[in-house]
Amino acid sequence: DAGVIQSPRHEVTEMGQEVTLRCKPISGHNSLFWYRQTMMRGLELLIYFNNNVPIDDSGMPEDRFSAKMPNASFSTLKIQPSEPRDSAVYFCASRVDRANTEAFFGQGTRLTVV
Amino acid sequence: DAKTTQPNSMESNEEEPVHLPCNHSTISGTDYIHWYRQLPSQGPEYVIHGLTSNVNNRMASLAIAEDRKSSTLILHRATLRDAAVYYCILTTISGGSNYKLTFGKGTLLTVNP
């Protein structure tokens, strides 16, 4: 397996534009996580899905953020409209949903909003 | 959610053992202890996990206190490639049987040549 695949790796956009980040989890994994990482706030859990259903979205900062998982092999995180404070590295991770399984992370998407 | 406490930073010399501590005094009986690390400019990667007994794998060892309120990640011979942020986290039940992963600040390990 190629691991968790995120795209794009880098994104530069202007304030107010819509941004869509994409994630392909590892086949067979039924949990998917979206994280945001900044120097100030560290690694924050935004939302996680189990069997394509959002289980906990309490970390989603505000209504400008939305996440979907239309099937077991694809998820998106959308920011509309984007703001400079959304600049961060966004990670996607997947795992089998049990307490004793490891999570695999993608390489991340570095988002810069100017 | 059960929380973990780690030192902000630690320093080690190359080829020496490193003991990274983690306190989790509010751990519940069904919580697993996981360790991840994040190398510069990469996503976090799994290191090791355990429940009650000490665990060993090719990367590290995990020593768990008898009361489970603390644990220690042991790197037997640190290399420069082990310089990273190390996270100790608990997999906590969050609604039904689902387990979410919540990261704290971690410990920044510096390895001196």
mmCIF file with all atom_site columns, C-alpha atoms in Angstrom, chain A residues 95-102, chain B residues 2-4 22-24 26-36 46 48-53 55 62 64 68 70-71 87-93 97-102:
data_model
loop_
_atom_site.group_PDB
_atom_site.id
_atom_site.type_symbol
_atom_site.label_atom_id
_atom_site.label_alt_id
_atom_site.label_comp_id
_atom_site.label_asym_id
_atom_site.label_entity_id
_atom_site.label_seq_id
_atom_site.pdbx_PDB_ins_code
_atom_site.Cartn_x
_atom_site.Cartn_y
_atom_site.Cartn_z
_atom_site.occupancy
_atom_site.B_iso_or_equiv
_atom_site.pdbx_formal_charge
_atom_site.auth_seq_id
_atom_site.auth_comp_id
_atom_site.auth_asym_id
_atom_site.auth_atom_id
_atom_site.pdbx_PDB_model_num
ATOM 1  C CA . ARG A 1 95  ? -6.336  3.465  11.147 1.00 0.00 ? 95  ARG A CA 1
ATOM 2  C CA . VAL A 1 96  ? -8.485  0.494  11.996 1.00 0.00 ? 96  VAL A CA 1
ATOM 3  C CA . ASP A 1 97  ? -10.880 1.623  14.686 1.00 0.00 ? 97  ASP A CA 1
ATOM 4  C CA . ARG A 1 98  ? -9.620  -0.223 17.733 1.00 0.00 ? 98  ARG A CA 1
ATOM 5  C CA . ALA A 1 99  ? -7.775  1.075  20.792 1.00 0.00 ? 99  ALA A CA 1
ATOM 6  C CA . ASN A 1 100 ? -4.665  -0.963 20.047 1.00 0.00 ? 100 ASN A CA 1
ATOM 7  C CA . THR A 1 101 ? -4.037  -0.127 16.418 1.00 0.00 ? 101 THR A CA 1
ATOM 8  C CA . GLU A 1 102 ? -1.598  2.360  14.999 1.00 0.00 ? 102 GLU A CA 1
ATOM 9  C CA . ALA B 2 2   ? -7.566  11.399 30.011 1.00 0.00 ? 2   ALA B CA 1
ATOM 10 C CA . LYS B 2 3   ? -4.621  13.770 29.666 1.00 0.00 ? 3   LYS B CA 1
ATOM 11 C CA . THR B 2 4   ? -0.881  13.187 29.480 1.00 0.00 ? 4   THR B CA 1
ATOM 12 C CA . CYS B 2 22  ? 4.971   10.544 30.419 1.00 0.00 ? 22  CYS B CA 1
ATOM 13 C CA . ASN B 2 23  ? 2.468   11.005 33.229 1.00 0.00 ? 23  ASN B CA 1
ATOM 14 C CA . HIS B 2 24  ? -1.152  9.967  32.765 1.00 0.00 ? 24  HIS B CA 1
ATOM 15 C CA . THR B 2 26  ? -6.225  9.892  35.106 1.00 0.00 ? 26  THR B CA 1
ATOM 16 C CA . ILE B 2 27  ? -5.838  6.909  32.803 1.00 0.00 ? 27  ILE B CA 1
ATOM 17 C CA . SER B 2 28  ? -8.762  4.514  32.794 1.00 0.00 ? 28  SER B CA 1
ATOM 18 C CA . GLY B 2 29  ? -8.572  0.755  32.789 1.00 0.00 ? 29  GLY B CA 1
ATOM 19 C CA . THR B 2 30  ? -9.294  0.393  29.081 1.00 0.00 ? 30  THR B CA 1
ATOM 20 C CA . ASP B 2 31  ? -6.951  3.107  27.795 1.00 0.00 ? 31  ASP B CA 1
ATOM 21 C CA . TYR B 2 32  ? -3.972  2.090  25.714 1.00 0.00 ? 32  TYR B CA 1
ATOM 22 C CA . ILE B 2 33  ? -0.772  4.131  25.909 1.00 0.00 ? 33  ILE B CA 1
ATOM 23 C CA . HIS B 2 34  ? 0.593   5.068  22.504 1.00 0.00 ? 34  HIS B CA 1
ATOM 24 C CA . TRP B 2 35  ? 3.773   6.815  21.487 1.00 0.00 ? 35  TRP B CA 1
ATOM 25 C CA . TYR B 2 36  ? 4.249   8.631  18.217 1.00 0.00 ? 36  TYR B CA 1
ATOM 26 C CA . TYR B 2 46  ? 3.814   5.360  15.231 1.00 0.00 ? 46  TYR B CA 1
ATOM 27 C CA . ILE B 2 48  ? 4.962   1.737  20.128 1.00 0.00 ? 48  ILE B CA 1
ATOM 28 C CA . HIS B 2 49  ? 1.926   1.086  22.302 1.00 0.00 ? 49  HIS B CA 1
ATOM 29 C CA . GLY B 2 50  ? 0.984   -0.937 25.370 1.00 0.00 ? 50  GLY B CA 1
ATOM 30 C CA . LEU B 2 51  ? -1.733  -1.605 27.914 1.00 0.00 ? 51  LEU B CA 1
ATOM 31 C CA . THR B 2 52  ? -0.208  -3.012 31.102 1.00 0.00 ? 52  THR B CA 1
ATOM 32 C CA . SER B 2 53  ? 2.957   -4.956 30.322 1.00 0.00 ? 53  SER B CA 1
ATOM 33 C CA . VAL B 2 55  ? 6.637   -3.788 25.316 1.00 0.00 ? 55  VAL B CA 1
ATOM 34 C CA . LEU B 2 62  ? 7.842   0.985  26.529 1.00 0.00 ? 62  LEU B CA 1
ATOM 35 C CA . ILE B 2 64  ? 4.594   1.017  32.029 1.00 0.00 ? 64  ILE B CA 1
ATOM 36 C CA . ARG B 2 68  ? -0.344  2.656  34.921 1.00 0.00 ? 68  ARG B CA 1
ATOM 37 C CA . SER B 2 70  ? 3.070   6.825  34.112 1.00 0.00 ? 70  SER B CA 1
ATOM 38 C CA . SER B 2 71  ? 5.129   5.309  31.338 1.00 0.00 ? 71  SER B CA 1
ATOM 39 C CA . TYR B 2 87  ? 4.072   12.329 21.741 1.00 0.00 ? 87  TYR B CA 1
ATOM 40 C CA . CYS B 2 88  ? 2.551   10.177 24.457 1.00 0.00 ? 88  CYS B CA 1
ATOM 41 C CA . ILE B 2 89  ? -1.184  9.776  23.936 1.00 0.00 ? 89  ILE B CA 1
ATOM 42 C CA . LEU B 2 90  ? -4.018  7.644  25.221 1.00 0.00 ? 90  LEU B CA 1
ATOM 43 C CA . THR B 2 91  ? -6.608  6.068  23.004 1.00 0.00 ? 91  THR B CA 1
ATOM 44 C CA . THR B 2 92  ? -9.771  7.048  24.750 1.00 0.00 ? 92  THR B CA 1
ATOM 45 C CA . ILE B 2 93  ? -13.234 5.837  24.048 1.00 0.00 ? 93  ILE B CA 1
ATOM 46 C CA . SER B 2 97  ? -16.586 1.942  20.625 1.00 0.00 ? 97  SER B CA 1
ATOM 47 C CA . ASN B 2 98  ? -14.801 4.643  18.674 1.00 0.00 ? 98  ASN B CA 1
ATOM 48 C CA . TYR B 2 99  ? -11.299 5.695  19.638 1.00 0.00 ? 99  TYR B CA 1
ATOM 49 C CA . LYS B 2 100 ? -9.935  9.110  18.832 1.00 0.00 ? 100 LYS B CA 1
ATOM 50 C CA . LEU B 2 101 ? -6.304  10.236 18.939 1.00 0.00 ? 101 LEU B CA 1
ATOM 51 C CA . THR B 2 102 ? -5.658  13.546 20.662 1.00 0.00 ? 102 THR B CA 1
#
